[in-house]
mmCIF file of C-alpha atoms and ligand atoms in Angstrom:
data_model
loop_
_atom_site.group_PDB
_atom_site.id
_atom_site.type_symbol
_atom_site.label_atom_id
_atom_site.label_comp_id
_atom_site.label_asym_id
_atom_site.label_seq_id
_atom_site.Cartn_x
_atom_site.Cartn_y
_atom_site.Cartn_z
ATOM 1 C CA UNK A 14 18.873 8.482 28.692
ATOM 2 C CA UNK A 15 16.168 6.187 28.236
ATOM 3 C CA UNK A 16 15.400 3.787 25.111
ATOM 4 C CA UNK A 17 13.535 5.447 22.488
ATOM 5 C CA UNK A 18 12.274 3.079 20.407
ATOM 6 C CA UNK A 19 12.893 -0.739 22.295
ATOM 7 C CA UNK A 20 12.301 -4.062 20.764
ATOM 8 C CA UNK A 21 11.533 -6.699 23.639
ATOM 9 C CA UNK A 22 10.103 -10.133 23.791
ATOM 10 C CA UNK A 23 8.509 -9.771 20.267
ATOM 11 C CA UNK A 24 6.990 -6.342 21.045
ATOM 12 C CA UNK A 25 7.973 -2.507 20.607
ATOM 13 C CA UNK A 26 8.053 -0.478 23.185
ATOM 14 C CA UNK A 27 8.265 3.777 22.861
ATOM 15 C CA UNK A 28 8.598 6.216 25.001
ATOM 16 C CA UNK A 29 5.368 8.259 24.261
ATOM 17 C CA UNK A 30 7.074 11.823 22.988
ATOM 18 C CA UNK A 31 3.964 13.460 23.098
ATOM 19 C CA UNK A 32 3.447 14.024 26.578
ATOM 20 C CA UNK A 33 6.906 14.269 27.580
ATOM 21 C CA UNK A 34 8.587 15.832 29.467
ATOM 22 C CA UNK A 35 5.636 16.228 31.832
ATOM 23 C CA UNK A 36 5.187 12.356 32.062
ATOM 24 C CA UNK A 37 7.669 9.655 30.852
ATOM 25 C CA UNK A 38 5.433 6.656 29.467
ATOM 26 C CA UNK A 39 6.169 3.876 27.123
ATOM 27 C CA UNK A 40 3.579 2.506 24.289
ATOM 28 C CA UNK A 41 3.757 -1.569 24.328
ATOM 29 C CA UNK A 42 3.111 -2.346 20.672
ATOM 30 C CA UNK A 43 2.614 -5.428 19.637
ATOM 31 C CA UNK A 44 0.779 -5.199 16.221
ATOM 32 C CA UNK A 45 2.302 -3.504 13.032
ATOM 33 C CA UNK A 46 -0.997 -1.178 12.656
ATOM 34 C CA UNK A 47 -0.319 -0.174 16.150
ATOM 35 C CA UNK A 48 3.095 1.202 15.165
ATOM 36 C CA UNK A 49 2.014 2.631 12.461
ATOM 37 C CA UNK A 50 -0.516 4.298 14.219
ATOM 38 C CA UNK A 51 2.348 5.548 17.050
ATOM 39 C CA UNK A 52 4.713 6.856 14.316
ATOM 40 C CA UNK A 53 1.352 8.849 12.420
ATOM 41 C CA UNK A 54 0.378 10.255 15.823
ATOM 42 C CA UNK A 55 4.132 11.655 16.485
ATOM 43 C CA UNK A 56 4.068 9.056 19.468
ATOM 44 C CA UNK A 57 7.717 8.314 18.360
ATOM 45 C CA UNK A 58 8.901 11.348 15.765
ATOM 46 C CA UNK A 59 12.418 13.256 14.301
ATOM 47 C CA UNK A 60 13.569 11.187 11.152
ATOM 48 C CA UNK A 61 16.080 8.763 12.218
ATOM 49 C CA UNK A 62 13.853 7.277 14.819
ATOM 50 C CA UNK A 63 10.474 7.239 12.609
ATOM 51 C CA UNK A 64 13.118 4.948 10.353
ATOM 52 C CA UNK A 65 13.356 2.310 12.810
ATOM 53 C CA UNK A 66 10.317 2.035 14.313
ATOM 54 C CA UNK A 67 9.185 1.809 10.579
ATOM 55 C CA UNK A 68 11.396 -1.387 10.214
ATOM 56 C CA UNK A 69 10.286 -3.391 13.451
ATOM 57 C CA UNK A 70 6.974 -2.059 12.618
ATOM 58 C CA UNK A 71 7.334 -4.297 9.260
ATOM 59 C CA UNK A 72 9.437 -6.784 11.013
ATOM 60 C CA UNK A 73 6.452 -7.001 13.676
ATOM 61 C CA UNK A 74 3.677 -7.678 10.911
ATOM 62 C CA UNK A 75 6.183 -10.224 9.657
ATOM 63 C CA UNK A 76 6.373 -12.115 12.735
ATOM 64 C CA UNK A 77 2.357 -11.924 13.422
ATOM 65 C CA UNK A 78 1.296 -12.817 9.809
ATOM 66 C CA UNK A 79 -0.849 -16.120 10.208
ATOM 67 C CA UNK A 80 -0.254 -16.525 6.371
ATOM 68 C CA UNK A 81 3.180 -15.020 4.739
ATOM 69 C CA UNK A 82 2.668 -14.101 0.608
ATOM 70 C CA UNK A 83 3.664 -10.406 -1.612
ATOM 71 C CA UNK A 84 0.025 -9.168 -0.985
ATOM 72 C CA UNK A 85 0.090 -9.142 2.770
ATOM 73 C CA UNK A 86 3.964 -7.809 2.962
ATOM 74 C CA UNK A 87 2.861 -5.231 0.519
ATOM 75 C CA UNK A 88 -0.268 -4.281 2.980
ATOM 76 C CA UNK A 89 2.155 -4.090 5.850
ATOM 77 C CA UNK A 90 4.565 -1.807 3.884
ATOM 78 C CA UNK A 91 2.013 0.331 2.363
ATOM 79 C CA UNK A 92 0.351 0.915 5.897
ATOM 80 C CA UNK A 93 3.531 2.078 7.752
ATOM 81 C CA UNK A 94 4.685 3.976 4.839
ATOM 82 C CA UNK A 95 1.405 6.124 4.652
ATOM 83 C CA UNK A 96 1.884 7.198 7.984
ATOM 84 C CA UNK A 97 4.488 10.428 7.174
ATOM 85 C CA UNK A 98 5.655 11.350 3.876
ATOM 86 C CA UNK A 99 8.508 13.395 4.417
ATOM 87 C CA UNK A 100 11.326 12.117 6.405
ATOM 88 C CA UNK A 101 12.653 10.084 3.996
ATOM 89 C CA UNK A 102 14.573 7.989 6.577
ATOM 90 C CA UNK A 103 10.849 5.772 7.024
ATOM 91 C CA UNK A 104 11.207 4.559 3.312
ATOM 92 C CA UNK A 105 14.848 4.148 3.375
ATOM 93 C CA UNK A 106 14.031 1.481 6.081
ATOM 94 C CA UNK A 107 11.687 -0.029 4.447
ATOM 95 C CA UNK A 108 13.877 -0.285 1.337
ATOM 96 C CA UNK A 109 15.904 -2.100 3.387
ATOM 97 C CA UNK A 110 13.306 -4.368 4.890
ATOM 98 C CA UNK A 111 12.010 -5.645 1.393
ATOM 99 C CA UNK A 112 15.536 -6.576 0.421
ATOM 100 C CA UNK A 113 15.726 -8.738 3.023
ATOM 101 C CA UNK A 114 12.113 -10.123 2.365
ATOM 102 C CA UNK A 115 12.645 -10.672 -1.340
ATOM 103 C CA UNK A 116 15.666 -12.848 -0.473
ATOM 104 C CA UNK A 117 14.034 -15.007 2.682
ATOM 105 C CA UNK A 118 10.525 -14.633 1.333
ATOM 106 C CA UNK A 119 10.785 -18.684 0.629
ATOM 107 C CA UNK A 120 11.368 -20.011 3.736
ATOM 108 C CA UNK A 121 9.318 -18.899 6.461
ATOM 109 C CA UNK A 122 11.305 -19.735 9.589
ATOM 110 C CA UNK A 123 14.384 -17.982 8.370
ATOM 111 C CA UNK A 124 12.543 -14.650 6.824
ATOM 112 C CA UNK A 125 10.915 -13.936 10.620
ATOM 113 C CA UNK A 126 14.354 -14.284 11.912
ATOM 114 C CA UNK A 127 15.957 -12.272 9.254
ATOM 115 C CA UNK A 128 13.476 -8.947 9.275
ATOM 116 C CA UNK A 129 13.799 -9.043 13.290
ATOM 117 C CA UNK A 130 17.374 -9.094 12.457
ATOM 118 C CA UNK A 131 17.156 -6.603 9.839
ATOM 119 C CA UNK A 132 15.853 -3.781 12.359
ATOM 120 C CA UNK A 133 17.783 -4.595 15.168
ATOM 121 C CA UNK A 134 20.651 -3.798 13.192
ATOM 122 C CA UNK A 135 19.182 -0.845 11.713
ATOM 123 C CA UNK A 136 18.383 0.656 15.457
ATOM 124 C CA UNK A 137 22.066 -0.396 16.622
ATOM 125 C CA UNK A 138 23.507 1.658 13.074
ATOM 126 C CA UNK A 139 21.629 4.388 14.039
ATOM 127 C CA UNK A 140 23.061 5.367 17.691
ATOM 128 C CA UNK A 141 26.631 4.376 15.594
ATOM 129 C CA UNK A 142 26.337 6.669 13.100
ATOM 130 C CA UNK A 143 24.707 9.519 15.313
ATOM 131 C CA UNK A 144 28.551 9.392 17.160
ATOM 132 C CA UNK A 145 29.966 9.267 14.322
ATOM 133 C CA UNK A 146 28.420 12.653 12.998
ATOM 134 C CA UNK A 147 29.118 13.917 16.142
ATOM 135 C CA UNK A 148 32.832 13.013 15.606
ATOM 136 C CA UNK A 149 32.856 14.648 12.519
ATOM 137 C CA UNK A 150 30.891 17.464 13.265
ATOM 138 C CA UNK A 151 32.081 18.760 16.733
ATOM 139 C CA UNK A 152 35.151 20.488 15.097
ATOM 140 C CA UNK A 153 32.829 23.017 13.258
ATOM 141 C CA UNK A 154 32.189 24.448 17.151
ATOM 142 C CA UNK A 155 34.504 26.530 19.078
ATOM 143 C CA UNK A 156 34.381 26.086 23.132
ATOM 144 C CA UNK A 157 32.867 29.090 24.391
ATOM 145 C CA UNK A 158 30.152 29.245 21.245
ATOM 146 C CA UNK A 159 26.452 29.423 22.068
ATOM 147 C CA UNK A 160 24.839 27.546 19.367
ATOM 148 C CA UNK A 161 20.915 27.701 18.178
ATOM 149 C CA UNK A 162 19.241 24.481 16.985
ATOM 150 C CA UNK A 163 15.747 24.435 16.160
ATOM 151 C CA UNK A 164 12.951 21.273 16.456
ATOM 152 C CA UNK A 165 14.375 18.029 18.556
ATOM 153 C CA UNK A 166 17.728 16.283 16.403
ATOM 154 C CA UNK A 167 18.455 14.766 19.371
ATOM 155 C CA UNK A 168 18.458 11.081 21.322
ATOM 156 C CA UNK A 169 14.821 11.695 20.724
ATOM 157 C CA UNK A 170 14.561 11.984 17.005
ATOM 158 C CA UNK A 171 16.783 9.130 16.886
ATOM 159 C CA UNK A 172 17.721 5.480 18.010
ATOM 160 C CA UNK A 173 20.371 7.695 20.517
ATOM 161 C CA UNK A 174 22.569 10.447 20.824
ATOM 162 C CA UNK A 175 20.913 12.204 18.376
ATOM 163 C CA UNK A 176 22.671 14.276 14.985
ATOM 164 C CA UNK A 177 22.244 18.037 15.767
ATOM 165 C CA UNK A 178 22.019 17.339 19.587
ATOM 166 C CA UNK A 179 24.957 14.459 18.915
ATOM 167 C CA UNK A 180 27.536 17.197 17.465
ATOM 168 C CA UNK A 181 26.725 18.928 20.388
ATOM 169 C CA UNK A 182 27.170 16.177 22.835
ATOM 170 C CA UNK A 183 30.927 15.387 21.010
ATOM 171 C CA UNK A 184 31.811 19.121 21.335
ATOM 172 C CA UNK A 185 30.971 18.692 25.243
ATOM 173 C CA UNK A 186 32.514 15.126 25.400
ATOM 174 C CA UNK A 187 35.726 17.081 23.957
ATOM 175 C CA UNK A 188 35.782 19.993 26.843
ATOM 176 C CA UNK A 189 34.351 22.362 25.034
ATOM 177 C CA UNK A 190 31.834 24.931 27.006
ATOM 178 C CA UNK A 191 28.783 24.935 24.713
ATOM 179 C CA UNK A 192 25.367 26.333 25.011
ATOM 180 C CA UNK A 193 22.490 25.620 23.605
ATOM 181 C CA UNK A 194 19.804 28.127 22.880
ATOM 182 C CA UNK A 195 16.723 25.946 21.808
ATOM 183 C CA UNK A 196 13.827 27.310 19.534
ATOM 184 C CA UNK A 197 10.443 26.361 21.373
ATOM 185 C CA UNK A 198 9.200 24.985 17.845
ATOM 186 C CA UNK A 199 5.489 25.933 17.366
ATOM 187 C CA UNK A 200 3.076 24.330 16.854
ATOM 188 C CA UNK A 201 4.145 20.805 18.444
ATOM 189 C CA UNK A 202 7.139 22.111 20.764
ATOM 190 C CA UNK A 203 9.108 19.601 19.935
ATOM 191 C CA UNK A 204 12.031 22.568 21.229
ATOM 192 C CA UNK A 205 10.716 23.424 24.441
ATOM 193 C CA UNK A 206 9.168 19.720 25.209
ATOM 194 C CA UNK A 207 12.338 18.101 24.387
ATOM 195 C CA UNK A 208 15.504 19.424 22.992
ATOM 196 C CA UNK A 209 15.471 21.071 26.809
ATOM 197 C CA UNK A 210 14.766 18.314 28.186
ATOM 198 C CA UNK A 211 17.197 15.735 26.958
ATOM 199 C CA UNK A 212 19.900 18.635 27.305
ATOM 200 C CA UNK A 213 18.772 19.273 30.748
ATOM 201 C CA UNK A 214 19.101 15.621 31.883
ATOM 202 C CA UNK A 215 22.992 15.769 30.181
ATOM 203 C CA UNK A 216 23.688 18.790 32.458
ATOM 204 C CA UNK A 217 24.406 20.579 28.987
ATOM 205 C CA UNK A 218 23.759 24.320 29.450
ATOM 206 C CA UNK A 219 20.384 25.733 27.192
ATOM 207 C CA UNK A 220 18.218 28.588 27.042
ATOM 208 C CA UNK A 221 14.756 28.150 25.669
ATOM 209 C CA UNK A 222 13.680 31.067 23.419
ATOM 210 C CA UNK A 223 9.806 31.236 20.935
ATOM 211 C CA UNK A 224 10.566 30.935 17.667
ATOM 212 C CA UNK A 225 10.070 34.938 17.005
ATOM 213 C CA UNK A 226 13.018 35.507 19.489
ATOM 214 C CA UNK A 227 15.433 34.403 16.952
ATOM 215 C CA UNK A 228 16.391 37.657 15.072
ATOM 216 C CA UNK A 229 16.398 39.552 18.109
ATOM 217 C CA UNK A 230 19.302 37.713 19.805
ATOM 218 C CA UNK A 231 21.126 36.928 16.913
ATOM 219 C CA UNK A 232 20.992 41.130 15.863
ATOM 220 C CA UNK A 233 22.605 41.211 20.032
ATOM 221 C CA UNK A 234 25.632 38.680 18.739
ATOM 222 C CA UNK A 235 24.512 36.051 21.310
ATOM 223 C CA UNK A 236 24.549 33.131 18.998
ATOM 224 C CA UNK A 237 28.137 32.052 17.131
ATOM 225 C CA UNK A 238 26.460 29.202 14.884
ATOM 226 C CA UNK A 239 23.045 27.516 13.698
ATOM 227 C CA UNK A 240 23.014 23.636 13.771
ATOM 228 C CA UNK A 241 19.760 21.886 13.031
ATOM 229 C CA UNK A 242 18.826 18.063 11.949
ATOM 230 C CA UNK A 243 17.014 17.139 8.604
ATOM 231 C CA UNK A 244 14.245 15.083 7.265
ATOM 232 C CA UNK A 245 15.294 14.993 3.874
ATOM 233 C CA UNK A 246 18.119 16.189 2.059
ATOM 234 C CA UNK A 247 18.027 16.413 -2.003
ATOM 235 C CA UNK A 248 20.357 15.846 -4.691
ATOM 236 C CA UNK A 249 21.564 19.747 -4.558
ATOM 237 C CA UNK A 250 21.772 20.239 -1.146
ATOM 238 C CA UNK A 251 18.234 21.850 -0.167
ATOM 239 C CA UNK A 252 16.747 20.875 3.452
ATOM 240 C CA UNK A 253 13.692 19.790 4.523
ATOM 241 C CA UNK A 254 13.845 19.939 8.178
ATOM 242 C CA UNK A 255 10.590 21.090 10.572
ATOM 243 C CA UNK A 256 8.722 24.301 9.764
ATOM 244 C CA UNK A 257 10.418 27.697 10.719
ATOM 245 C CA UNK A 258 14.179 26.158 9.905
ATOM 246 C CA UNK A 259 13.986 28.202 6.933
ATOM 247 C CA UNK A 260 13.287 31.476 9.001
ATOM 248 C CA UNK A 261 16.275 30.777 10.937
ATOM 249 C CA UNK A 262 18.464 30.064 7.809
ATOM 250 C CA UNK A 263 17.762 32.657 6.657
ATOM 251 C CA UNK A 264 18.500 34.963 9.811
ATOM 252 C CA UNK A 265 21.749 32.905 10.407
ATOM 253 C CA UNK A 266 22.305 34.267 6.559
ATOM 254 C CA UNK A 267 21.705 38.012 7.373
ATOM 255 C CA UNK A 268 23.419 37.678 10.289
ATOM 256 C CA UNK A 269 26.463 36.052 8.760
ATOM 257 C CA UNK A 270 26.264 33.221 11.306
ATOM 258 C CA UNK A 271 26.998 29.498 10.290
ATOM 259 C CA UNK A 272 23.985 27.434 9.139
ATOM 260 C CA UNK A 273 25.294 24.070 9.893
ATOM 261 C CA UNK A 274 23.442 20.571 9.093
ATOM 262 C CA UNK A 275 23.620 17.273 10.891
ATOM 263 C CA UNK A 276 21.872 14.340 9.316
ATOM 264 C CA UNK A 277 23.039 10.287 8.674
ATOM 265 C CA UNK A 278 23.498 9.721 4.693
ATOM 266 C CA UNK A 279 20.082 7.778 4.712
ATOM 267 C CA UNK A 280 18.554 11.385 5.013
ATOM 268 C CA UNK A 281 19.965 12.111 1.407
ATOM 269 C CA UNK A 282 17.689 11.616 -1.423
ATOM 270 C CA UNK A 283 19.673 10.454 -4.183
ATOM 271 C CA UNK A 284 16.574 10.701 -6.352
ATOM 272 C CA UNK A 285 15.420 14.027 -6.424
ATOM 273 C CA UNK A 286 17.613 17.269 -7.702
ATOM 274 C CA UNK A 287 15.861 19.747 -5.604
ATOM 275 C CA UNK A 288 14.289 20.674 -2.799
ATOM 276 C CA UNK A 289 10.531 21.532 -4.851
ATOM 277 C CA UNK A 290 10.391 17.645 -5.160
ATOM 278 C CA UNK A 291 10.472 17.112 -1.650
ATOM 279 C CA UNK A 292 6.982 16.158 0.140
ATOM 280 C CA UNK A 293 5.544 18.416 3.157
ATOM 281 C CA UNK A 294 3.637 16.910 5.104
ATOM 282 C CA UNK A 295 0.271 18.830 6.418
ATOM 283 C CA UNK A 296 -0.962 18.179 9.589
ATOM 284 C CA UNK A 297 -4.160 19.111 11.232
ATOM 285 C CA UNK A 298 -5.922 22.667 12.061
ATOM 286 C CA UNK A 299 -5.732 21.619 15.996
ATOM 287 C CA UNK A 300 -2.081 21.543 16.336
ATOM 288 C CA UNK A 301 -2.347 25.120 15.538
ATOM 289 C CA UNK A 302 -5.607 26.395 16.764
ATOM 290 C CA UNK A 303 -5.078 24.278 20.614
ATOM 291 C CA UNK A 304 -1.842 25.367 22.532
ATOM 292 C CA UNK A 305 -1.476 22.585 25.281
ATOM 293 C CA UNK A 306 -5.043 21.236 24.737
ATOM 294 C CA UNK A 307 -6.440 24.744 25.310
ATOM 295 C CA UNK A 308 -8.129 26.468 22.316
ATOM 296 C CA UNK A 309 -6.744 29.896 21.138
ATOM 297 C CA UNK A 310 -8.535 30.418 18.209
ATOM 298 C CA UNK A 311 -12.263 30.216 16.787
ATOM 299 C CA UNK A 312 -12.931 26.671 15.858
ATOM 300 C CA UNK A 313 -14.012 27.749 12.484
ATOM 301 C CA UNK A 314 -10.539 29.554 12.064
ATOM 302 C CA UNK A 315 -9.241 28.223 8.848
ATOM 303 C CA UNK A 316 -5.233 27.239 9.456
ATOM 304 C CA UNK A 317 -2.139 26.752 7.190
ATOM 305 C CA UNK A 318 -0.367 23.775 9.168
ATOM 306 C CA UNK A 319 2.973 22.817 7.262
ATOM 307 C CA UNK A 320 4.909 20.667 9.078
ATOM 308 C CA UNK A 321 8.394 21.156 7.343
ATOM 309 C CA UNK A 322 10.047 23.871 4.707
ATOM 310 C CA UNK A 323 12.913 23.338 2.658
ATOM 311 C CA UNK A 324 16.034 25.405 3.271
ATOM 312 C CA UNK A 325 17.446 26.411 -0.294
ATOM 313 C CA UNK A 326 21.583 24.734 0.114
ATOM 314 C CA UNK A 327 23.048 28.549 -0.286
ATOM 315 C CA UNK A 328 21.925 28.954 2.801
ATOM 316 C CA UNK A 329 23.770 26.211 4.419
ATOM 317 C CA UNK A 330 27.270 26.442 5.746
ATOM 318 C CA UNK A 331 27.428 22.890 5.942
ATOM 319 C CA UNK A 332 26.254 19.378 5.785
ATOM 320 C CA UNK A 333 27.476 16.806 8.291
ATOM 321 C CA UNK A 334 27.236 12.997 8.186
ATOM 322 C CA UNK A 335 28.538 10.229 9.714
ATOM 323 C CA UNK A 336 31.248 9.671 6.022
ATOM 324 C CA UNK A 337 32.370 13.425 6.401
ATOM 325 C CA UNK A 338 31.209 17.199 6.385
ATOM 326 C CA UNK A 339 29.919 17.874 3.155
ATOM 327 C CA UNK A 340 30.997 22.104 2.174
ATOM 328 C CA UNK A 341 29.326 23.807 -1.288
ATOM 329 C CA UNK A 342 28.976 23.714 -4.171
ATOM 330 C CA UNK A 343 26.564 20.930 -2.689
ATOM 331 C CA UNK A 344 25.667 18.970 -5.215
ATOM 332 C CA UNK A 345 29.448 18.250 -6.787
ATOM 333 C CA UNK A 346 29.679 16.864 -2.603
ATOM 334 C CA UNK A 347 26.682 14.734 -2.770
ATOM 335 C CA UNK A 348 27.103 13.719 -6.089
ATOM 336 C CA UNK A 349 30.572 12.157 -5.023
ATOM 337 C CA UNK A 350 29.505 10.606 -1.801
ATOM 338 C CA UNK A 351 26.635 8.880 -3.985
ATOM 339 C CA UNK A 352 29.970 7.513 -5.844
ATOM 340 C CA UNK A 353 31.881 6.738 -2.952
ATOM 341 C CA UNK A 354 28.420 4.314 -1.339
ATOM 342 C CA UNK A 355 28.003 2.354 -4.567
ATOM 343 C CA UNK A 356 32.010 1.395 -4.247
ATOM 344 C CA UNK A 357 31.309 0.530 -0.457
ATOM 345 C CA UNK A 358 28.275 -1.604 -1.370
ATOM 346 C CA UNK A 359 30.650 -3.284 -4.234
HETATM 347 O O1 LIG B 3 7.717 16.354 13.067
HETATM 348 P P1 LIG B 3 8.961 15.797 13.680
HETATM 349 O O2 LIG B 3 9.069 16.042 15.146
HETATM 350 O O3 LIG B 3 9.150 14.344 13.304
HETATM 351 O O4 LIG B 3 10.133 16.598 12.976
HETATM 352 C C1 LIG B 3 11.444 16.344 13.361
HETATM 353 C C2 LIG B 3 12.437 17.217 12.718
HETATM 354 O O5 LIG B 3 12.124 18.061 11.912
HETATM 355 C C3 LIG B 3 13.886 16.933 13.032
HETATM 356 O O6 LIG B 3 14.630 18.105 13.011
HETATM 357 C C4 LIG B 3 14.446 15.981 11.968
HETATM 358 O O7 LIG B 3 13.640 14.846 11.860
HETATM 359 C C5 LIG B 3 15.833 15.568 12.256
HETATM 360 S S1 LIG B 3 15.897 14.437 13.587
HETATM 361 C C6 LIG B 3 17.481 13.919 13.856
#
């Protein structure tokens, strides 16, 4: 698998996502509004990864900055943290990037060293934690089991190995026969585009479906479990993951099939109680009215374009990270693994 997201020489490289798999490019970056640009325009996209190009995005307009002062760290940070609102992964990131600029902010030399630092280590976590929630999470499939996942949770979303994709990949790393049966993911495909794609090039079996197949084939029995990635999960358990994950939830529900949840503990929002607090992001009329840069609709055709939904937590089965798999009543299990990260911080 190739990098994702690639710091080199002071620059960031990404593979371009949006014209994969029909063309594998990378994006040299080597400006902060560039990045931010890249991560707005779904260049580089899925939570985890938006995270880190976020931080060497501000590590980047730390290293270029002729003159280093609050104002023009706060510009940086409030430019890359416009760029998506929900995946709450991109502010968790920067979080950690103003730590570390509060606490070198006095002396230049070491501050540039320290924020390059800062989200290298946050890209190595990443592919760390992905295996771990694959560890965790591969026990919750049976060999044999075809299994539905919906958007791209995979290497792609992420620094590597991906969370949804990455339980998948430890179920197969542990002999078990899976298959995948991969949503297509209107209106930006991320399903067709790349889920098959990155499963394709691990010789891991999939089936691409549209996203109306769904209820069809799980009414025929042919899928044993749902597992999808998140963007941001609240205090009680809801899910904001990419539009149409609540459609499937709630056919998973009715169908009695497992709704299962992969997603690193930086995806929980400790902040918010529910899943009504959680921002969608709305993106524009052309990703919905253009199919592939053709137009299918009337350009006066007035669109809804959500990006994500929430999934309310009694429809989830599960919720696995890279500390353990969290079971209902959701928010008694978040509540204590809140607990149990203030101890490891102390
Ligand atoms: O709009 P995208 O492609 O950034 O949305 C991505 C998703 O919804 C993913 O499922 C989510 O970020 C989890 S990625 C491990």
């Amino acid at each position: 698998m190739y990098p994702i997201v690639e710091w080199k020489d002071n620059k960031v490289y990404m593979i371009d996502q949006r014209i994969l798999p029909l063309e594998e490019k990378y994006i040299e970056h080597s400006d902060y509004n560039e990045v931010a640009k890249s991560i707005k325009d779904m260049v580089i996209r899925g939570a985890p990864a938006i995270g880190v190009a976020a931080a060497m995005g501000v590590a980047l307009g730390i290293l270029n900055a002729e003159k280093i002062d609050d104002t023009v760290f706060n510009r940086i940070v409030e430019t890359i943290s416009s760029t998506r609102p929900t995946a709450v992964n991109l502010f968790w990131a920067v979080e950690r990037m103003k730590k570390i600029f509060a606490q070198y902010k006095y002396d230049i030399t070491l501050l540039k060293r320290k924020m390059k630092e800062e989200a290298l280590t946050i890209d190595k976590e990443d592919v760390e934690i992905n295996k771990k929630i694959g560890t965790n999470g591969h026990v919750l499939l049976k060999s044999g089991q075809t299994v539905l996942t919906h958007c791209n949770a995979g290497a792609l979303a992420t620094a590597g190995y991906g969370t949804a994709l990455g339980v998948i990949r430890a179920a197969v790393a542990n002999n078990k026969n899976i298959t995948v049966v991969a949503d297509e993911t209107r209106p930006y495909l991320q399903g067709a585009r790349l889920t098959v794609w990155e499963l394709q090039e691990d010789n891991i079996p999939v089936k691409l479906i549209t996203d109306n197949m769904a209820g069809y084939i799980m009414a025929k029995g042919l899928i044993d479990a749902v597992i999808v990635g998140a963007d941001r999960i609240a205090g009680n358990g809801d899910i904001a993951n990419k539009i149409g994950t609540y459609s499937v939830a709630v056919l998973a529900n009715y169908h009695n099939i497992p709704f299962y949840v992969a997603a690193p503990v930086s995806t929980i929002d400790f902040s918010i109680d529910s899943g009504k607090q959680i921002p969608i992001e709305e993106r524009s009329k052309e990703e919905v009215t253009y199919f592939m840069n053709q137009r299918i609709a009337r350009p006066e055709t007035e669109v809804y374009n959500p990006a994500f939904d929430v999934t309310p937590q009694h429809l989830v089965s599960a919720i696995v990270t890279e500390k353990k798999v969290l079971f209902p009543d959701f928010k008694t299990a978040i509540d204590q693994l809140q607990e149990e990260e203030k101890d490891s911080w102390q």
